[in-house]
mmCIF file of C-alpha atoms in Angstrom:
data_model
loop_
_atom_site.group_PDB
_atom_site.id
_atom_site.type_symbol
_atom_site.label_atom_id
_atom_site.label_comp_id
_atom_site.label_asym_id
_atom_site.label_seq_id
_atom_site.Cartn_x
_atom_site.Cartn_y
_atom_site.Cartn_z
ATOM 1 C CA MET A 1 17.104 -16.594 -10.945
ATOM 2 C CA ALA A 2 20.764 -16.011 -10.186
ATOM 3 C CA LYS A 3 22.583 -12.898 -11.352
ATOM 4 C CA ALA A 4 24.892 -13.734 -14.252
ATOM 5 C CA ASP A 5 27.569 -11.324 -13.027
ATOM 6 C CA CYS A 6 27.516 -12.463 -9.387
ATOM 7 C CA LYS A 7 31.086 -12.856 -8.132
ATOM 8 C CA GLN A 8 30.109 -15.241 -5.352
ATOM 9 C CA CYS A 9 28.321 -17.902 -7.397
ATOM 10 C CA ALA A 10 29.452 -17.027 -10.958
ATOM 11 C CA GLY A 11 25.837 -17.052 -12.073
ATOM 12 C CA THR A 12 25.042 -20.568 -10.848
ATOM 13 C CA GLY A 13 22.881 -19.489 -7.921
ATOM 14 C CA TRP A 14 24.766 -21.767 -5.533
ATOM 15 C CA VAL A 15 27.702 -21.321 -3.181
ATOM 16 C CA THR A 16 29.494 -23.691 -0.859
ATOM 17 C CA GLY A 17 28.632 -23.275 2.772
ATOM 18 C CA GLU A 18 28.516 -25.156 6.026
ATOM 19 C CA ARG A 19 25.326 -26.356 7.671
ATOM 20 C CA ASP A 20 25.389 -28.280 10.957
ATOM 21 C CA GLY A 21 29.092 -28.809 10.498
ATOM 22 C CA VAL A 22 28.647 -30.349 7.050
ATOM 23 C CA SER A 23 29.825 -28.686 3.847
ATOM 24 C CA SER A 24 26.953 -28.297 1.392
ATOM 25 C CA ALA A 25 25.632 -26.212 -1.489
ATOM 26 C CA ILE A 26 23.385 -23.343 -0.420
ATOM 27 C CA ARG A 27 21.478 -20.713 -2.339
ATOM 28 C CA CYS A 28 23.468 -17.583 -3.149
ATOM 29 C CA SER A 29 22.081 -14.308 -1.809
ATOM 30 C CA CYS A 30 21.924 -12.960 -5.363
ATOM 31 C CA VAL A 31 18.940 -15.238 -6.052
ATOM 32 C CA ALA A 32 16.825 -13.445 -3.440
ATOM 33 C CA GLU A 33 18.094 -10.070 -4.651
ATOM 34 C CA SER A 34 17.180 -10.906 -8.227
ATOM 35 C CA ARG A 35 13.725 -12.071 -7.134
ATOM 36 C CA ALA A 36 13.164 -8.842 -5.177
ATOM 37 C CA GLU A 37 14.151 -6.738 -8.184
ATOM 38 C CA GLU A 38 11.760 -8.701 -10.378
ATOM 39 C CA LEU A 39 8.896 -8.275 -7.906
ATOM 40 C CA GLU A 40 9.471 -4.530 -7.638
ATOM 41 C CA ALA A 41 9.578 -4.161 -11.419
ATOM 42 C CA GLN A 42 6.176 -5.863 -11.618
ATOM 43 C CA SER A 43 4.624 -3.947 -8.708
ATOM 44 C CA GLN A 44 3.431 -0.912 -10.726
ATOM 45 C CA ILE A 45 4.765 1.474 -8.078
ATOM 46 C CA PRO A 46 4.677 4.982 -9.627
ATOM 47 C CA GLU A 47 8.005 6.518 -10.579
ATOM 48 C CA ASN A 48 7.602 9.244 -7.929
ATOM 49 C CA TYR A 49 7.646 6.580 -5.215
ATOM 50 C CA ARG A 50 10.191 4.141 -6.657
ATOM 51 C CA HIS A 51 12.666 5.028 -3.904
ATOM 52 C CA ALA A 52 10.199 5.533 -1.046
ATOM 53 C CA SER A 53 11.498 4.021 2.172
ATOM 54 C CA PHE A 54 11.393 4.625 5.895
ATOM 55 C CA GLU A 55 14.906 6.045 5.633
ATOM 56 C CA THR A 56 13.771 8.654 3.094
ATOM 57 C CA PHE A 57 10.606 9.640 4.977
ATOM 58 C CA HIS A 58 11.011 13.293 5.935
ATOM 59 C CA LEU A 59 9.855 14.641 9.283
ATOM 60 C CA PRO A 60 8.979 18.291 10.078
ATOM 61 C CA HIS A 61 11.951 19.275 12.234
ATOM 62 C CA ASP A 62 10.507 22.755 12.719
ATOM 63 C CA ASN A 63 7.519 21.268 14.571
ATOM 64 C CA PRO A 64 8.633 18.983 17.431
ATOM 65 C CA THR A 65 5.104 17.799 18.234
ATOM 66 C CA ALA A 66 4.340 16.847 14.640
ATOM 67 C CA GLN A 67 7.819 15.347 14.299
ATOM 68 C CA LYS A 68 7.234 12.991 17.229
ATOM 69 C CA THR A 69 3.738 12.059 16.081
ATOM 70 C CA LEU A 70 4.884 11.292 12.541
ATOM 71 C CA ALA A 71 7.879 9.357 13.863
ATOM 72 C CA ASP A 72 5.483 7.226 15.929
ATOM 73 C CA VAL A 73 3.341 6.648 12.832
ATOM 74 C CA MET A 74 6.409 5.616 10.846
ATOM 75 C CA LEU A 75 7.434 3.179 13.576
ATOM 76 C CA ALA A 76 3.921 1.686 13.627
ATOM 77 C CA VAL A 77 3.973 1.091 9.868
ATOM 78 C CA SER A 78 7.486 -0.327 10.119
ATOM 79 C CA ALA A 79 6.319 -2.674 12.882
ATOM 80 C CA TYR A 80 3.601 -3.963 10.543
ATOM 81 C CA THR A 81 6.217 -4.974 7.964
ATOM 82 C CA ARG A 82 8.467 -6.593 10.571
ATOM 83 C CA ALA A 83 5.620 -8.710 11.945
ATOM 84 C CA TYR A 84 4.335 -9.735 8.511
ATOM 85 C CA PRO A 85 2.859 -12.264 7.799
ATOM 86 C CA ASP A 86 2.012 -12.934 11.442
ATOM 87 C CA ASN A 87 0.109 -9.686 12.035
ATOM 88 C CA ASN A 88 -3.042 -9.938 14.113
ATOM 89 C CA LYS A 89 -4.813 -8.002 11.363
ATOM 90 C CA PRO A 90 -3.548 -8.595 7.805
ATOM 91 C CA GLY A 91 -4.237 -5.068 6.549
ATOM 92 C CA LEU A 92 -3.136 -1.500 7.155
ATOM 93 C CA LEU A 93 -5.257 1.638 6.634
ATOM 94 C CA LEU A 94 -3.545 5.049 6.716
ATOM 95 C CA VAL A 95 -6.027 7.883 7.205
ATOM 96 C CA GLY A 96 -5.265 11.591 7.038
ATOM 97 C CA PRO A 97 -5.209 14.857 5.096
ATOM 98 C CA PRO A 98 -3.559 15.124 1.685
ATOM 99 C CA GLY A 99 0.183 15.651 1.807
ATOM 100 C CA THR A 100 0.895 13.991 5.153
ATOM 101 C CA GLY A 101 3.039 11.191 3.707
ATOM 102 C CA LYS A 102 0.485 8.376 3.612
ATOM 103 C CA THR A 103 1.451 7.117 0.167
ATOM 104 C CA HIS A 104 5.176 7.324 0.936
ATOM 105 C CA LEU A 105 4.769 5.175 4.053
ATOM 106 C CA ALA A 106 2.435 2.716 2.322
ATOM 107 C CA VAL A 107 4.898 2.232 -0.540
ATOM 108 C CA ALA A 108 7.819 1.981 1.897
ATOM 109 C CA ALA A 109 5.996 -0.890 3.603
ATOM 110 C CA LEU A 110 5.213 -2.576 0.290
ATOM 111 C CA ARG A 111 8.809 -2.253 -0.953
ATOM 112 C CA LEU A 112 10.172 -3.869 2.204
ATOM 113 C CA LEU A 113 7.801 -6.797 1.749
ATOM 114 C CA LEU A 114 8.753 -7.098 -1.924
ATOM 115 C CA ALA A 115 12.406 -7.210 -0.850
ATOM 116 C CA ARG A 116 11.537 -10.172 1.365
ATOM 117 C CA GLY A 117 10.083 -12.052 -1.589
ATOM 118 C CA TYR A 118 6.371 -11.355 -1.188
ATOM 119 C CA GLU A 119 4.385 -10.442 -4.300
ATOM 120 C CA GLY A 120 2.487 -7.145 -4.289
ATOM 121 C CA ILE A 121 1.011 -4.502 -6.544
ATOM 122 C CA PHE A 122 0.220 -0.779 -6.348
ATOM 123 C CA PHE A 123 -3.113 0.508 -7.645
ATOM 124 C CA ASP A 124 -4.471 4.023 -7.595
ATOM 125 C CA TYR A 125 -8.054 3.466 -6.434
ATOM 126 C CA GLN A 126 -9.730 5.461 -9.178
ATOM 127 C CA ASN A 127 -7.513 3.986 -11.877
ATOM 128 C CA LEU A 128 -8.221 0.466 -10.646
ATOM 129 C CA LEU A 129 -11.975 1.000 -10.881
ATOM 130 C CA GLU A 130 -11.627 2.469 -14.364
ATOM 131 C CA ARG A 131 -9.528 -0.509 -15.471
ATOM 132 C CA ILE A 132 -12.007 -2.991 -14.024
ATOM 133 C CA ARG A 133 -14.905 -1.266 -15.778
ATOM 134 C CA ALA A 134 -12.952 -1.089 -19.042
ATOM 135 C CA GLY A 135 -12.106 -4.766 -18.693
ATOM 136 C CA TYR A 136 -15.693 -5.683 -19.514
ATOM 137 C CA SER A 137 -14.984 -4.595 -23.085
ATOM 138 C CA GLU A 138 -13.837 -7.448 -25.311
ATOM 139 C CA THR A 139 -11.870 -4.993 -27.468
ATOM 140 C CA LEU A 140 -9.387 -4.149 -24.712
ATOM 141 C CA GLY A 141 -6.188 -5.929 -23.803
ATOM 142 C CA SER A 142 -5.795 -8.628 -21.187
ATOM 143 C CA SER A 143 -4.205 -6.226 -18.671
ATOM 144 C CA SER A 144 -7.513 -4.395 -18.219
ATOM 145 C CA ARG A 145 -9.488 -7.626 -18.006
ATOM 146 C CA GLU A 146 -7.097 -8.991 -15.384
ATOM 147 C CA ALA A 147 -7.195 -5.945 -13.091
ATOM 148 C CA TYR A 148 -10.086 -7.306 -11.028
ATOM 149 C CA ARG A 149 -8.431 -10.711 -10.670
ATOM 150 C CA PHE A 150 -5.199 -9.054 -9.573
ATOM 151 C CA ALA A 151 -7.069 -7.002 -6.970
ATOM 152 C CA LEU A 152 -8.560 -10.187 -5.562
ATOM 153 C CA GLU A 153 -5.695 -12.643 -5.761
ATOM 154 C CA ILE A 154 -2.407 -10.724 -5.488
ATOM 155 C CA GLU A 155 -0.646 -11.500 -2.220
ATOM 156 C CA ILE A 156 -0.392 -7.851 -1.121
ATOM 157 C CA LEU A 157 -2.649 -5.146 -2.578
ATOM 158 C CA LEU A 158 -1.840 -1.469 -2.075
ATOM 159 C CA LEU A 159 -4.831 0.796 -2.786
ATOM 160 C CA ASP A 160 -3.912 4.467 -2.841
ATOM 161 C CA ASP A 161 -6.526 7.192 -2.262
ATOM 162 C CA LEU A 162 -9.323 4.834 -1.280
ATOM 163 C CA GLY A 163 -12.750 6.391 -1.819
ATOM 164 C CA ALA A 164 -11.596 8.941 -4.410
ATOM 165 C CA HIS A 165 -14.288 8.108 -6.933
ATOM 166 C CA ARG A 166 -17.868 9.164 -7.515
ATOM 167 C CA VAL A 167 -20.138 6.735 -5.682
ATOM 168 C CA THR A 168 -22.405 4.475 -7.726
ATOM 169 C CA ASP A 169 -24.001 1.118 -6.982
ATOM 170 C CA TRP A 170 -21.416 -0.504 -9.260
ATOM 171 C CA VAL A 171 -18.508 1.171 -7.447
ATOM 172 C CA GLU A 172 -19.874 0.159 -4.048
ATOM 173 C CA ASP A 173 -20.470 -3.439 -5.128
ATOM 174 C CA THR A 174 -17.039 -3.725 -6.757
ATOM 175 C CA VAL A 175 -15.138 -2.306 -3.784
ATOM 176 C CA THR A 176 -17.137 -4.439 -1.361
ATOM 177 C CA SER A 177 -16.396 -7.605 -3.325
ATOM 178 C CA ILE A 178 -12.649 -6.880 -3.363
ATOM 179 C CA VAL A 179 -12.401 -5.956 0.313
ATOM 180 C CA THR A 180 -14.656 -8.817 1.433
ATOM 181 C CA TYR A 181 -12.728 -11.405 -0.577
ATOM 182 C CA ARG A 182 -9.406 -10.245 0.794
ATOM 183 C CA CYS A 183 -10.765 -10.080 4.332
ATOM 184 C CA ASN A 184 -12.255 -13.587 4.153
ATOM 185 C CA HIS A 185 -9.003 -15.016 2.791
ATOM 186 C CA ARG A 186 -6.731 -12.943 5.065
ATOM 187 C CA LYS A 187 -5.007 -11.401 2.066
ATOM 188 C CA PRO A 188 -3.190 -8.208 3.098
ATOM 189 C CA LEU A 189 -4.563 -4.849 1.985
ATOM 190 C CA ILE A 190 -2.548 -1.671 2.513
ATOM 191 C CA ALA A 191 -4.727 1.376 1.833
ATOM 192 C CA THR A 192 -4.547 5.146 2.129
ATOM 193 C CA THR A 193 -7.446 7.588 2.229
ATOM 194 C CA ASN A 194 -8.112 11.295 2.725
ATOM 195 C CA LEU A 195 -11.539 10.457 4.137
ATOM 196 C CA THR A 196 -12.203 9.949 7.796
ATOM 197 C CA ASP A 197 -14.650 8.087 9.970
ATOM 198 C CA PRO A 198 -16.502 8.759 13.243
ATOM 199 C CA ASP A 199 -14.592 5.895 14.866
ATOM 200 C CA ILE A 200 -11.267 7.514 13.969
ATOM 201 C CA GLY A 201 -12.043 11.087 14.943
ATOM 202 C CA GLY A 202 -10.625 14.252 13.454
ATOM 203 C CA THR A 203 -11.957 16.667 10.886
ATOM 204 C CA LEU A 204 -13.781 15.399 7.833
ATOM 205 C CA LEU A 205 -11.595 16.348 4.935
ATOM 206 C CA GLU A 206 -13.135 15.441 1.604
ATOM 207 C CA LYS A 207 -15.480 18.160 0.321
ATOM 208 C CA THR A 208 -17.861 17.764 -2.587
ATOM 209 C CA SER A 209 -19.288 20.867 -4.246
ATOM 210 C CA LEU A 210 -23.021 21.233 -4.582
ATOM 211 C CA PRO A 211 -25.060 23.618 -6.759
ATOM 212 C CA GLY A 212 -25.009 27.135 -5.361
ATOM 213 C CA GLY A 213 -21.452 26.913 -4.100
ATOM 214 C CA HIS A 214 -22.344 24.907 -1.000
ATOM 215 C CA ALA A 215 -20.334 21.896 0.040
ATOM 216 C CA TYR A 216 -20.917 18.808 2.097
ATOM 217 C CA ARG A 217 -18.352 16.543 3.622
ATOM 218 C CA THR A 218 -18.263 12.822 3.082
ATOM 219 C CA THR A 219 -17.039 9.944 5.198
ATOM 220 C CA LEU A 220 -15.265 6.771 4.187
ATOM 221 C CA GLU A 221 -18.513 4.848 4.593
ATOM 222 C CA GLU A 222 -20.346 7.209 2.251
ATOM 223 C CA ARG A 223 -17.677 6.702 -0.417
ATOM 224 C CA VAL A 224 -17.171 2.924 -0.269
ATOM 225 C CA GLY A 225 -20.359 1.707 1.404
ATOM 226 C CA GLU A 226 -21.206 0.335 4.824
ATOM 227 C CA ARG A 227 -20.198 -3.254 4.053
ATOM 228 C CA ALA A 228 -16.770 -2.375 2.649
ATOM 229 C CA ARG A 229 -16.135 0.043 5.506
ATOM 230 C CA SER A 230 -17.018 -2.647 8.057
ATOM 231 C CA ARG A 231 -14.686 -5.160 6.425
ATOM 232 C CA LEU A 232 -11.872 -2.609 6.216
ATOM 233 C CA PHE A 233 -12.029 -1.981 9.947
ATOM 234 C CA GLU A 234 -12.243 -5.722 10.587
ATOM 235 C CA MET A 235 -9.108 -6.558 8.604
ATOM 236 C CA CYS A 236 -6.950 -3.428 8.939
ATOM 237 C CA ARG A 237 -4.969 -1.748 11.635
ATOM 238 C CA VAL A 238 -6.079 1.879 11.292
ATOM 239 C CA ILE A 239 -3.400 4.556 11.658
ATOM 240 C CA ARG A 240 -4.410 8.201 11.750
ATOM 241 C CA MET A 241 -1.939 10.643 10.241
ATOM 242 C CA PRO A 242 -1.463 13.998 12.013
ATOM 243 C CA ASN A 243 -2.534 17.173 10.229
ATOM 244 C CA VAL A 244 0.845 18.715 9.392
ATOM 245 C CA ALA A 245 2.250 20.888 6.615
ATOM 246 C CA ASP A 246 2.046 19.273 3.180
ATOM 247 C CA TYR A 247 4.665 16.502 3.087
ATOM 248 C CA ARG A 248 5.172 16.982 -0.641
ATOM 249 C CA ILE A 249 6.226 20.645 -0.391
ATOM 250 C CA ARG A 250 7.855 21.048 3.024
ATOM 251 C CA PRO A 251 11.673 21.180 3.223
ATOM 252 C CA HIS A 252 13.120 17.674 3.187
ATOM 253 C CA ARG A 253 15.661 16.560 5.728
ATOM 254 C CA HIS A 254 16.302 12.963 6.611
ATOM 255 C CA TYR A 255 15.060 11.549 9.907
#
């Protein structure tokens, strides 16, 4: 839809241009801008990340090694968006400790794709599962009942904090069905997780308390199941975030 106050097309959505030496009517740029704004408004990106971009991603200038590593990570995520939709693997999995900027980079990637006219949606992993479970109740609204369909069919799905839910057979089956469907249909999945995996390396981060004050550490496979984990690695480029000072509290200076 054209912007009513557009000075170039006066709200018509068309401007006069030249193509192959012939004067013709072409779509005004405001149509794409309006579409991008509509897609972002529907994306359910949390308010805290509404302005997340690669330009606003903050690097630790007091730690040159971490700065370079994070800059390389940012470039890798940016490369994914530039290549889309012709990526070798349709998905992206950002793995690392809390506070390393995973969600910021994931949303930055999603927002760039929305700006290019692709449809996408942000879901917190735990909230998505709760909405899907609640959707089985006939007393709830259509938004809860449609959450599962959205997770399957939306062009680009962003799942934040993958694995952050108590494991049950229902959780494992639900996650596996979503990941498998998207993998089989080459539908992009951008995901973040605090959990790690033997194939990625690094320290296992997620701790679960046990009686007596003991704790054990869990892997991504233990939280989402072997089948979902296998599909994730099949469809996603895995990027490991460096263990740096908490992104959310360190001093912010632009890269």
